[in-house]
Amino acid sequence: PARPRPGPRASRARRRELKGGARTGDGREGKGTVRRRTARGGGSRGARGAIAGGSDSTRGGARMRFGVVRSAIVVGRARSSRSSRSSLLVTRAGSKYSLVAAGANLPHPDKVDKGGEDAWFAKIGPDGGGAMYLADGVGGFNEQGVDPGLYARVLTYEAAKAFDAAKKNPLFSPDPVKIMREAQENTKLPGASTCVLVSCDGTKIRAANLGDSGFRVIRGGRVVRASDPQEHYFNCPYQLAYEPLSEDTDLASDALTYEIDVVPGDLVVLGSDGLFDNVFDEEIAEVATAAAFSVAGAGALSAARASAEALARTARNHAEDPLFESPYALDAAKEKASAGGAKRSGPLGMLNAFAAGAASAVTGKKLGGKMDDITVVVGAVVATDAAKEDIAAAGKLTAKLQETADKVRKRAAGEEAKTLRSVNLRNEMDAALKEKVAEKEAKVKAEKAAPPEFPKAVIDKMDAATVRKLLEERGLPTSGKIDRLRERLGAVKRK
């Protein structure tokens, strides 16, 4: 569904005024120390779990510590045309903990052929740590003939590339905002996207989130940490774009940042708004934890994959249910919007909007899920030394993901060349316009600085007939009192 792009966008100064508050959150109390201009969802997304202690996740008396048991991975398994999923381990040298990650993607029914407009990516490192990336292309660009999915895919590719380059520095310390900034600068395409990235370093995760995608940290069946969505106004999230094409784009420096302690057994869930608009935090924790336990003994990779797929299915089920009181429906009601708001598009979206409207009239509530691309990436936190078999198996799958990403980046090169030509042409036109304006201003300045053709003392001695004659010769009005005529003649500059 088309999420509107702000246009014409407000001036940067005005947008700064609308944002207000701090730009960073430390994650220590779930929501961090952030004041948002628009609070998404109130009860729908506002609920944040308290800090849960202990290093193990427990459910029904069972104990779950990822990486302890042996796991099996099937590499190269066939994918459904209506969904894409892939699994991998993301690590970084020297890190005590690692993220064993798996992703699931369910495109909007109207966008299955092109795979939707969400993207996710992650990188492997055999010695621990790692990073995960997710981007949600802004669907409004479809109206301009632009594929926002390509922008999102290249953005995540460039973020991973920047992270890999930074790791080569022996003094490297994860800076998610710097990684996001480099990705934005190197994604030289039309379009725009939200972005969330999470990296694991030692016993912490560091994250940056811009827009209405986000992440949750689940421990013991509860959400103990959560990112905050960012919007300029309802249904218009912060979004990254190529600045030479969109001077008023949001910047990576606008992202909210987090630093969070994690323990083995935690689940780190990244999601596009297709997840968070359809599933409350409490259900996210419940579904992810139950799915992980359903494959107990199969290893961290299987647990992450099962959680990601279960969350994507749950979100899609809610999106298709016109009677479900979804987080998005509550948000829309708060903004005094109709139940069939801006994110309902396409035949199925229109049908759900009609059904939800009828149900709302009966129940008095704003009901209905929101049909959208749904992307979920789940990273299971493991002790690196105890997860060597998961690491080795996931590395093979990671290579295939990288191969696919390289093909996408190569395909984008043609669009990138067109973009750069457009930017160069715009720069040339802007330079020519500035030159003409400068010439005009210089001419006006020179005219103002030129001495008068007739000194005031000379004009004062002229009779009325002489003054009128001189004005007439210069094409100036000759009617009026003599004092006004002398003033008019005195304003004539010498050529």
CSV table of C-alpha atoms in Angstrom, one decimal:
chain,number,residue,atom,x,y,z
A,1,PRO,CA,0.0,0.0,0.0
A,2,ALA,CA,1.2,3.5,-0.8
A,3,ARG,CA,2.5,5.3,2.2
A,4,PRO,CA,2.4,9.0,1.3
A,5,ARG,CA,5.7,10.8,0.8
A,6,PRO,CA,5.6,14.3,2.3
A,7,GLY,CA,5.2,16.6,-0.6
A,8,PRO,CA,5.8,19.3,-0.9
A,9,ARG,CA,8.0,18.7,2.1
A,10,ALA,CA,8.2,21.2,4.9
A,11,SER,CA,11.4,23.2,5.2
A,12,ARG,CA,14.2,21.6,7.2
A,13,ALA,CA,13.8,24.2,9.9
A,14,ARG,CA,10.1,23.5,10.1
A,15,ARG,CA,10.6,19.8,10.2
A,16,ARG,CA,13.2,20.2,13.0
A,17,GLU,CA,10.6,22.2,14.9
A,18,LEU,CA,8.0,19.4,14.4
A,19,LYS,CA,10.3,16.7,15.6
A,20,GLY,CA,11.3,18.3,18.8
A,21,GLY,CA,12.9,16.5,21.8
A,22,ALA,CA,16.0,14.4,22.0
A,23,ARG,CA,17.2,12.3,19.1
A,24,THR,CA,18.7,9.5,21.1
A,25,GLY,CA,17.4,6.9,23.4
A,26,ASP,CA,19.5,4.7,25.6
A,27,GLY,CA,17.0,1.8,25.8
A,28,ARG,CA,17.4,1.5,29.6
A,29,GLU,CA,13.7,1.8,30.2
A,30,GLY,CA,12.4,0.2,27.0
A,31,LYS,CA,11.4,3.4,25.3
A,32,GLY,CA,14.6,5.3,26.1
A,33,THR,CA,14.7,9.1,26.7
A,34,VAL,CA,12.8,10.1,23.6
A,35,ARG,CA,10.1,12.6,23.0
A,36,ARG,CA,8.2,12.0,19.8
A,37,ARG,CA,6.1,14.4,17.9
A,38,THR,CA,3.5,11.7,17.1
A,39,ALA,CA,2.9,8.9,19.5
A,40,ARG,CA,2.1,5.8,17.5
A,41,GLY,CA,-0.6,3.5,18.8
A,42,GLY,CA,-0.8,4.5,22.5
A,43,GLY,CA,-1.9,1.2,24.0
A,44,SER,CA,-1.1,-0.5,20.7
A,45,ARG,CA,2.6,0.1,20.6
A,46,GLY,CA,3.1,2.1,23.8
A,47,ALA,CA,3.2,-0.9,26.0
A,48,ARG,CA,6.8,-1.8,26.9
A,49,GLY,CA,7.9,-4.7,29.1
A,50,ALA,CA,9.8,-4.1,32.3
A,51,ILE,CA,13.4,-5.3,32.5
A,52,ALA,CA,13.6,-9.0,32.9
A,53,GLY,CA,16.5,-10.5,34.9
A,54,GLY,CA,18.5,-13.7,34.4
A,55,SER,CA,20.3,-15.1,31.4
A,56,ASP,CA,17.8,-17.8,30.5
A,57,SER,CA,14.4,-17.7,29.0
A,58,THR,CA,11.9,-19.9,30.7
A,59,ARG,CA,8.4,-21.0,29.7
A,60,GLY,CA,6.2,-23.7,31.3
A,61,GLY,CA,9.2,-24.9,33.4
A,62,ALA,CA,11.3,-25.5,30.2
A,63,ARG,CA,14.7,-23.8,29.9
A,64,MET,CA,15.9,-22.3,26.5
A,65,ARG,CA,19.5,-21.4,26.1
A,66,PHE,CA,20.4,-21.1,22.4
A,67,GLY,CA,23.6,-22.6,21.0
A,68,VAL,CA,23.9,-25.4,23.6
A,69,VAL,CA,22.1,-28.1,21.5
A,70,ARG,CA,23.1,-29.3,18.1
A,71,SER,CA,21.2,-27.8,15.1
A,72,ALA,CA,20.6,-28.9,11.6
A,73,ILE,CA,20.2,-26.5,8.6
A,74,VAL,CA,18.8,-27.3,5.2
A,75,VAL,CA,20.6,-25.2,2.6
A,76,GLY,CA,18.9,-24.1,-0.6
A,77,ARG,CA,15.4,-25.1,0.3
A,78,ALA,CA,12.7,-24.1,-2.3
A,79,ARG,CA,10.8,-20.8,-1.6
A,80,SER,CA,7.2,-20.0,-2.1
A,81,SER,CA,6.3,-17.4,-4.6
A,82,ARG,CA,4.2,-15.6,-2.0
A,83,SER,CA,6.9,-15.4,0.5
A,84,SER,CA,10.6,-15.3,0.8
A,85,ARG,CA,12.7,-16.4,3.7
A,86,SER,CA,16.3,-17.0,4.4
A,87,SER,CA,18.4,-17.7,7.4
A,88,LEU,CA,21.9,-16.8,8.5
A,89,LEU,CA,24.2,-16.1,11.4
A,90,VAL,CA,25.6,-12.7,11.8
A,91,THR,CA,28.8,-12.4,13.8
A,92,ARG,CA,31.8,-10.1,14.4
A,93,ALA,CA,35.4,-11.1,15.4
A,94,GLY,CA,36.0,-11.1,19.1
A,95,SER,CA,32.4,-10.8,20.3
A,96,LYS,CA,31.3,-12.9,23.3
A,97,TYR,CA,27.8,-13.2,21.9
A,98,SER,CA,26.4,-13.7,18.4
A,99,LEU,CA,23.1,-13.2,16.6
A,100,VAL,CA,21.8,-16.3,14.8
A,101,ALA,CA,19.3,-14.7,12.5
A,102,ALA,CA,16.5,-15.8,10.2
A,103,GLY,CA,14.1,-13.7,8.1
A,104,ALA,CA,10.6,-14.1,6.7
A,105,ASN,CA,8.9,-11.8,4.1
A,106,LEU,CA,5.2,-11.8,3.0
A,107,PRO,CA,4.7,-9.2,0.2
A,108,HIS,CA,1.4,-7.4,-0.1
A,109,PRO,CA,-0.9,-9.5,-2.3
A,110,ASP,CA,-0.8,-6.9,-5.0
A,111,LYS,CA,3.1,-6.8,-5.0
A,112,VAL,CA,3.9,-10.6,-5.0
A,113,ASP,CA,5.3,-10.5,-8.5
A,114,LYS,CA,8.1,-8.1,-7.6
A,115,GLY,CA,8.7,-9.4,-4.1
A,116,GLY,CA,7.2,-6.5,-2.3
A,117,GLU,CA,9.0,-3.3,-1.2
A,118,ASP,CA,10.6,-4.4,2.0
A,119,ALA,CA,14.2,-5.6,2.3
A,120,TRP,CA,16.4,-7.2,4.9
A,121,PHE,CA,20.0,-8.2,5.0
A,122,ALA,CA,22.6,-9.5,7.4
A,123,LYS,CA,26.3,-10.6,7.4
A,124,ILE,CA,28.2,-13.5,8.8
A,125,GLY,CA,31.5,-13.4,10.7
A,126,PRO,CA,32.7,-16.7,12.2
A,127,ASP,CA,34.0,-15.2,15.5
A,128,GLY,CA,30.9,-13.7,16.9
A,129,GLY,CA,28.9,-10.4,16.9
A,130,GLY,CA,27.2,-9.4,13.7
A,131,ALA,CA,24.6,-7.0,12.3
A,132,MET,CA,21.1,-7.1,10.9
A,133,TYR,CA,19.4,-4.6,8.6
A,134,LEU,CA,15.8,-3.9,7.5
A,135,ALA,CA,14.3,-1.3,5.3
A,136,ASP,CA,10.8,-0.6,4.2
A,137,GLY,CA,10.5,1.2,0.8
A,138,VAL,CA,8.0,4.1,0.7
A,139,GLY,CA,5.2,2.9,-1.6
A,140,GLY,CA,4.1,6.4,-2.6
A,141,PHE,CA,7.0,6.5,-5.1
A,142,ASN,CA,5.1,4.0,-7.3
A,143,GLU,CA,3.0,6.9,-8.5
A,144,GLN,CA,6.2,8.4,-9.9
A,145,GLY,CA,7.2,5.2,-11.7
A,146,VAL,CA,9.9,4.4,-9.2
A,147,ASP,CA,10.4,1.0,-7.5
A,148,PRO,CA,10.9,1.8,-3.8
A,149,GLY,CA,11.8,-1.8,-3.2
A,150,LEU,CA,15.0,-1.4,-5.2
A,151,TYR,CA,16.0,1.6,-3.1
A,152,ALA,CA,15.3,-0.4,0.1
A,153,ARG,CA,17.3,-3.4,-1.1
A,154,VAL,CA,20.3,-1.3,-2.1
A,155,LEU,CA,20.1,0.6,1.2
A,156,THR,CA,20.5,-2.6,3.2
A,157,TYR,CA,23.3,-3.8,0.9
A,158,GLU,CA,25.2,-0.6,1.3
A,159,ALA,CA,24.7,-0.7,5.1
A,160,ALA,CA,26.2,-4.2,5.3
A,161,LYS,CA,29.0,-3.1,3.0
A,162,ALA,CA,29.8,-0.1,5.2
A,163,PHE,CA,29.8,-2.3,8.3
A,164,ASP,CA,32.2,-4.8,6.7
A,165,ALA,CA,34.5,-1.9,5.7
A,166,ALA,CA,34.5,-0.4,9.2
A,167,LYS,CA,35.4,-3.8,10.8
A,168,LYS,CA,38.7,-3.7,9.0
A,169,ASN,CA,39.8,-1.0,11.3
A,170,PRO,CA,41.4,-2.6,14.4
A,171,LEU,CA,40.0,0.2,16.5
A,172,PHE,CA,36.5,-0.4,15.1
A,173,SER,CA,33.6,0.3,17.5
A,174,PRO,CA,30.1,-0.2,16.1
A,175,ASP,CA,28.4,3.2,15.3
A,176,PRO,CA,25.0,2.4,13.8
A,177,VAL,CA,24.3,6.0,12.8
A,178,LYS,CA,27.6,6.2,10.9
A,179,ILE,CA,26.8,3.0,9.1
A,180,MET,CA,23.3,4.3,8.2
A,181,ARG,CA,24.8,7.6,7.0
A,182,GLU,CA,27.2,5.9,4.7
A,183,ALA,CA,24.4,3.7,3.3
A,184,GLN,CA,22.3,6.7,2.6
A,185,GLU,CA,25.1,8.5,0.8
A,186,ASN,CA,25.9,5.5,-1.3
A,187,THR,CA,22.3,4.6,-2.3
A,188,LYS,CA,22.2,6.9,-5.3
A,189,LEU,CA,18.7,6.0,-6.5
A,190,PRO,CA,15.2,7.6,-6.6
A,191,GLY,CA,12.9,6.4,-3.8
A,192,ALA,CA,12.9,6.5,0.0
A,193,SER,CA,12.9,4.0,2.8
A,194,THR,CA,12.7,3.6,6.6
A,195,CYS,CA,15.7,1.9,8.1
A,196,VAL,CA,16.6,-0.1,11.2
A,197,LEU,CA,19.9,-1.8,11.9
A,198,VAL,CA,21.1,-3.7,14.9
A,199,SER,CA,24.7,-4.9,15.6
A,200,CYS,CA,26.0,-7.2,18.3
A,201,ASP,CA,29.2,-6.3,20.1
A,202,GLY,CA,30.4,-8.2,23.1
A,203,THR,CA,27.4,-8.6,25.4
A,204,LYS,CA,25.5,-5.6,23.9
A,205,ILE,CA,23.5,-4.7,20.9
A,206,ARG,CA,23.7,-1.3,19.4
A,207,ALA,CA,20.8,-0.1,17.2
A,208,ALA,CA,19.6,2.8,15.2
A,209,ASN,CA,16.1,3.2,13.9
A,210,LEU,CA,14.6,5.8,11.5
A,211,GLY,CA,11.0,5.7,10.6
A,212,ASP,CA,8.2,3.3,11.6
A,213,SER,CA,10.0,0.0,11.2
A,214,GLY,CA,11.7,-1.1,14.5
A,215,PHE,CA,12.8,-3.8,16.8
A,216,ARG,CA,11.9,-5.6,20.0
A,217,VAL,CA,14.0,-7.5,22.5
A,218,ILE,CA,12.2,-10.5,24.0
A,219,ARG,CA,13.3,-12.2,27.2
A,220,GLY,CA,11.3,-14.8,29.2
A,221,GLY,CA,8.3,-14.4,26.9
A,222,ARG,CA,8.1,-10.6,27.4
A,223,VAL,CA,9.2,-7.5,25.4
A,224,VAL,CA,11.9,-6.0,27.6
A,225,ARG,CA,13.2,-3.4,25.1
A,226,ALA,CA,11.6,-1.6,22.2
A,227,SER,CA,12.4,1.0,19.6
A,228,ASP,CA,10.2,4.1,19.1
A,229,PRO,CA,8.6,4.9,15.7
A,230,GLN,CA,9.2,8.3,14.1
A,231,GLU,CA,6.6,10.1,12.1
A,232,HIS,CA,6.3,13.7,10.7
A,233,TYR,CA,2.5,13.1,10.9
A,234,PHE,CA,0.2,10.2,10.9
A,235,ASN,CA,1.1,7.6,8.3
A,236,CYS,CA,4.1,9.6,7.1
A,237,PRO,CA,7.3,8.2,8.7
A,238,TYR,CA,10.8,9.6,8.7
A,239,GLN,CA,12.5,8.3,5.6
A,240,LEU,CA,16.0,8.2,4.1
A,241,ALA,CA,16.5,9.3,0.4
A,242,TYR,CA,19.4,10.4,-1.8
A,243,GLU,CA,19.9,14.0,-0.7
A,244,PRO,CA,21.0,15.4,-4.0
A,245,LEU,CA,17.6,14.3,-5.4
A,246,SER,CA,15.6,15.2,-2.3
A,247,GLU,CA,17.2,18.1,-0.3
A,248,ASP,CA,14.6,17.9,2.4
A,249,THR,CA,15.1,14.2,3.1
A,250,ASP,CA,15.5,13.0,6.6
A,251,LEU,CA,19.1,12.1,7.5
A,252,ALA,CA,20.7,9.2,9.3
A,253,SER,CA,21.6,11.7,12.1
A,254,ASP,CA,17.8,12.0,12.8
A,255,ALA,CA,17.7,8.3,13.8
A,256,LEU,CA,17.1,7.2,17.4
A,257,THR,CA,19.9,5.2,18.8
A,258,TYR,CA,20.0,2.4,21.5
A,259,GLU,CA,22.6,0.5,23.4
A,260,ILE,CA,21.2,-2.6,25.2
A,261,ASP,CA,22.6,-5.4,27.3
A,262,VAL,CA,21.5,-8.9,26.0
A,263,VAL,CA,21.9,-12.4,27.3
A,264,PRO,CA,21.9,-15.8,25.6
A,265,GLY,CA,18.3,-16.8,25.0
A,266,ASP,CA,17.1,-13.3,24.1
A,267,LEU,CA,15.2,-12.9,20.8
A,268,VAL,CA,15.9,-9.7,18.8
A,269,VAL,CA,12.9,-9.1,16.5
A,270,LEU,CA,13.3,-6.6,13.6
A,271,GLY,CA,10.1,-5.8,11.7
A,272,SER,CA,8.6,-3.4,9.1
A,273,ASP,CA,5.5,-1.6,10.0
A,274,GLY,CA,3.6,-4.5,8.4
A,275,LEU,CA,4.4,-6.4,11.7
A,276,PHE,CA,3.9,-3.6,14.2
A,277,ASP,CA,0.7,-2.2,12.7
A,278,ASN,CA,-0.9,-5.6,13.0
A,279,VAL,CA,0.5,-7.3,16.1
A,280,PHE,CA,0.6,-5.9,19.6
A,281,ASP,CA,3.9,-6.2,21.6
A,282,GLU,CA,2.4,-8.8,24.0
A,283,GLU,CA,1.4,-11.1,21.1
A,284,ILE,CA,4.8,-10.6,19.4
A,285,ALA,CA,6.5,-11.9,22.5
A,286,GLU,CA,4.1,-14.7,22.9
A,287,VAL,CA,4.2,-15.9,19.3
A,288,ALA,CA,8.0,-15.6,18.9
A,289,THR,CA,8.6,-17.5,22.2
A,290,ALA,CA,6.1,-20.3,21.5
A,291,ALA,CA,7.5,-20.8,18.0
A,292,ALA,CA,11.1,-21.0,19.3
A,293,PHE,CA,10.0,-23.6,21.9
A,294,SER,CA,8.2,-25.6,19.2
A,295,VAL,CA,11.5,-26.5,17.7
A,296,ALA,CA,13.4,-27.0,21.0
A,297,GLY,CA,16.5,-29.1,20.5
A,298,ALA,CA,16.9,-28.1,16.8
A,299,GLY,CA,19.2,-25.2,17.6
A,300,ALA,CA,19.2,-21.4,17.5
A,301,LEU,CA,18.9,-21.1,13.7
A,302,SER,CA,15.7,-23.2,13.7
A,303,ALA,CA,14.3,-21.3,16.6
A,304,ALA,CA,15.0,-17.9,14.9
A,305,ARG,CA,13.5,-19.2,11.6
A,306,ALA,CA,10.4,-20.6,13.3
A,307,SER,CA,9.8,-17.3,15.2
A,308,ALA,CA,10.2,-15.1,12.1
A,309,GLU,CA,7.8,-17.2,10.1
A,310,ALA,CA,5.2,-17.4,12.9
A,311,LEU,CA,5.3,-13.7,13.4
A,312,ALA,CA,4.9,-13.0,9.7
A,313,ARG,CA,1.9,-15.4,9.5
A,314,THR,CA,0.3,-13.8,12.5
A,315,ALA,CA,0.6,-10.4,11.1
A,316,ARG,CA,-0.9,-11.4,7.8
A,317,ASN,CA,-3.8,-13.2,9.5
A,318,HIS,CA,-4.6,-10.0,11.4
A,319,ALA,CA,-4.2,-7.9,8.2
A,320,GLU,CA,-6.8,-10.0,6.5
A,321,ASP,CA,-9.2,-9.9,9.4
A,322,PRO,CA,-11.7,-7.0,9.2
A,323,LEU,CA,-12.9,-7.6,12.7
A,324,PHE,CA,-9.5,-7.4,14.4
A,325,GLU,CA,-8.9,-4.4,16.5
A,326,SER,CA,-5.3,-3.8,15.3
A,327,PRO,CA,-2.6,-1.4,16.5
A,328,TYR,CA,-3.1,0.5,13.2
A,329,ALA,CA,-6.8,0.8,13.6
A,330,LEU,CA,-6.3,2.3,17.1
A,331,ASP,CA,-3.7,4.7,15.7
A,332,ALA,CA,-6.1,5.7,13.0
A,333,ALA,CA,-8.9,6.3,15.5
A,334,LYS,CA,-6.6,8.5,17.6
A,335,GLU,CA,-5.8,10.6,14.6
A,336,LYS,CA,-9.6,10.9,13.7
A,337,ALA,CA,-8.9,9.0,10.5
A,338,SER,CA,-11.3,6.5,9.0
A,339,ALA,CA,-10.8,2.8,9.4
A,340,GLY,CA,-9.9,2.6,5.7
A,341,GLY,CA,-7.0,5.0,6.1
A,342,ALA,CA,-4.2,5.8,3.7
A,343,LYS,CA,-2.6,2.4,4.0
A,344,ARG,CA,-5.5,0.5,2.5
A,345,SER,CA,-5.0,0.1,-1.2
A,346,GLY,CA,-5.6,-2.5,-3.9
A,347,PRO,CA,-8.7,-4.8,-4.2
A,348,LEU,CA,-8.2,-6.7,-1.0
A,349,GLY,CA,-7.4,-3.5,1.0
A,350,MET,CA,-10.6,-1.9,-0.3
A,351,LEU,CA,-12.7,-5.0,0.6
A,352,ASN,CA,-11.2,-5.0,4.1
A,353,ALA,CA,-11.9,-1.3,4.5
A,354,PHE,CA,-15.5,-1.8,3.6
A,355,ALA,CA,-15.9,-4.7,6.0
A,356,ALA,CA,-14.1,-2.9,8.8
A,357,GLY,CA,-16.3,0.1,8.3
A,358,ALA,CA,-19.4,-2.0,8.6
A,359,ALA,CA,-18.1,-3.7,11.7
A,360,SER,CA,-17.1,-0.5,13.3
A,361,ALA,CA,-20.6,0.9,12.8
A,362,VAL,CA,-22.0,-2.1,14.7
A,363,THR,CA,-19.4,-2.3,17.5
A,364,GLY,CA,-18.5,1.3,17.9
A,365,LYS,CA,-14.8,0.5,17.6
A,366,LYS,CA,-12.2,1.1,14.9
A,367,LEU,CA,-11.5,-2.4,13.5
A,368,GLY,CA,-9.5,-4.1,10.9
A,369,GLY,CA,-5.9,-5.0,10.2
A,370,LYS,CA,-3.7,-3.2,7.6
A,371,MET,CA,-2.7,-5.0,4.5
A,372,ASP,CA,1.0,-4.4,3.8
A,373,ASP,CA,4.3,-5.9,3.0
A,374,ILE,CA,5.4,-7.9,6.2
A,375,THR,CA,9.0,-8.5,6.9
A,376,VAL,CA,10.4,-10.0,10.1
A,377,VAL,CA,13.9,-10.8,11.0
A,378,VAL,CA,14.6,-12.6,14.3
A,379,GLY,CA,18.1,-12.9,15.8
A,380,ALA,CA,18.6,-15.4,18.6
A,381,VAL,CA,21.3,-14.3,21.0
A,382,VAL,CA,23.8,-17.1,21.6
A,383,ALA,CA,27.1,-17.6,23.4
A,384,THR,CA,29.6,-17.7,20.4
A,385,ASP,CA,31.7,-20.5,21.8
A,386,ALA,CA,28.7,-22.7,22.3
A,387,ALA,CA,27.3,-22.2,18.8
A,388,LYS,CA,30.0,-23.3,16.4
A,389,GLU,CA,27.9,-25.7,14.4
A,390,ASP,CA,25.1,-23.1,13.9
A,391,ILE,CA,27.8,-20.7,12.8
A,392,ALA,CA,29.3,-23.0,10.2
A,393,ALA,CA,26.0,-24.1,8.7
A,394,ALA,CA,24.6,-20.6,8.5
A,395,GLY,CA,27.8,-19.4,6.8
A,396,LYS,CA,26.9,-21.5,3.7
A,397,LEU,CA,23.5,-19.9,3.5
A,398,THR,CA,24.9,-16.5,4.0
A,399,ALA,CA,27.1,-16.9,0.9
A,400,LYS,CA,23.9,-17.5,-1.2
A,401,LEU,CA,22.3,-14.4,0.3
A,402,GLN,CA,25.3,-12.4,-0.6
A,403,GLU,CA,25.2,-13.7,-4.2
A,404,THR,CA,21.6,-12.6,-4.5
A,405,ALA,CA,22.4,-9.2,-3.0
A,406,ASP,CA,25.3,-8.7,-5.4
A,407,LYS,CA,23.0,-9.3,-8.4
A,408,VAL,CA,20.5,-6.8,-7.1
A,409,ARG,CA,23.2,-4.2,-6.6
A,410,LYS,CA,24.5,-4.8,-10.2
A,411,ARG,CA,21.0,-4.4,-11.6
A,412,ALA,CA,20.7,-1.1,-9.7
A,413,ALA,CA,23.7,0.3,-11.5
A,414,GLY,CA,21.7,1.3,-14.5
A,415,GLU,CA,19.2,3.3,-12.4
A,416,GLU,CA,22.1,4.8,-10.5
A,417,ALA,CA,23.7,6.1,-13.7
A,418,LYS,CA,20.3,7.7,-14.7
A,419,THR,CA,20.1,9.3,-11.2
A,420,LEU,CA,23.6,10.8,-11.4
A,421,ARG,CA,22.8,12.2,-14.9
A,422,SER,CA,19.7,13.8,-13.5
A,423,VAL,CA,21.6,15.2,-10.6
A,424,ASN,CA,24.3,16.6,-12.8
A,425,LEU,CA,21.7,18.2,-15.1
A,426,ARG,CA,19.9,19.7,-12.2
A,427,ASN,CA,23.2,21.1,-10.9
A,428,GLU,CA,24.0,22.6,-14.3
A,429,MET,CA,20.6,24.2,-14.5
A,430,ASP,CA,20.9,25.5,-10.9
A,431,ALA,CA,24.4,26.9,-11.7
A,432,ALA,CA,23.1,28.7,-14.8
A,433,LEU,CA,20.1,30.1,-12.9
A,434,LYS,CA,22.4,31.4,-10.1
A,435,GLU,CA,24.7,33.0,-12.7
A,436,LYS,CA,21.8,34.8,-14.3
A,437,VAL,CA,20.5,36.0,-11.0
A,438,ALA,CA,24.0,37.1,-10.0
A,439,GLU,CA,24.3,39.1,-13.3
A,440,LYS,CA,20.9,40.8,-12.7
A,441,GLU,CA,21.8,41.6,-9.1
A,442,ALA,CA,25.1,43.1,-10.2
A,443,LYS,CA,23.4,45.2,-12.9
A,444,VAL,CA,20.9,46.6,-10.4
A,445,LYS,CA,23.7,47.3,-7.9
A,446,ALA,CA,25.8,49.1,-10.6
A,447,GLU,CA,22.8,51.2,-11.6
A,448,LYS,CA,22.2,52.2,-8.0
A,449,ALA,CA,25.9,53.1,-7.5
A,450,ALA,CA,26.0,55.2,-10.8
A,451,PRO,CA,26.0,59.0,-10.3
A,452,PRO,CA,22.9,61.0,-11.3
A,453,GLU,CA,22.8,62.4,-14.9
A,454,PHE,CA,22.0,65.9,-13.6
A,455,PRO,CA,23.3,67.2,-10.2
A,456,LYS,CA,20.6,68.4,-7.9
A,457,ALA,CA,21.9,71.9,-7.9
A,458,VAL,CA,21.6,72.1,-11.7
A,459,ILE,CA,18.0,70.7,-11.7
A,460,ASP,CA,17.0,73.2,-9.0
A,461,LYS,CA,17.9,76.0,-11.5
A,462,MET,CA,15.9,74.6,-14.4
A,463,ASP,CA,12.4,76.0,-15.2
A,464,ALA,CA,9.4,73.7,-15.5
A,465,ALA,CA,9.5,73.6,-19.3
A,466,THR,CA,13.1,72.4,-19.3
A,467,VAL,CA,12.5,69.7,-16.7
A,468,ARG,CA,9.4,68.4,-18.6
A,469,LYS,CA,11.4,68.3,-21.9
A,470,LEU,CA,14.2,66.3,-20.4
A,471,LEU,CA,11.8,63.8,-18.8
A,472,GLU,CA,10.0,63.4,-22.1
A,473,GLU,CA,13.2,62.7,-23.9
A,474,ARG,CA,13.9,59.9,-21.4
A,475,GLY,CA,10.5,58.4,-21.7
A,476,LEU,CA,9.4,59.4,-18.2
A,477,PRO,CA,6.0,60.9,-17.1
A,478,THR,CA,5.8,64.7,-17.4
A,479,SER,CA,2.7,65.4,-15.4
A,480,GLY,CA,2.7,66.5,-11.8
A,481,LYS,CA,4.0,69.4,-9.6
A,482,ILE,CA,7.4,70.8,-10.4
A,483,ASP,CA,9.0,69.5,-7.2
A,484,ARG,CA,7.9,66.0,-8.0
A,485,LEU,CA,9.2,66.3,-11.6
A,486,ARG,CA,12.6,67.6,-10.4
A,487,GLU,CA,12.8,64.6,-8.0
A,488,ARG,CA,12.0,62.2,-10.9
A,489,LEU,CA,14.7,63.8,-13.1
A,490,GLY,CA,17.2,63.6,-10.2
A,491,ALA,CA,16.7,59.8,-10.0
A,492,VAL,CA,17.9,59.4,-13.6
A,493,LYS,CA,21.4,57.7,-13.5
A,494,ARG,CA,24.3,58.5,-15.9
A,495,LYS,CA,24.8,55.8,-18.5
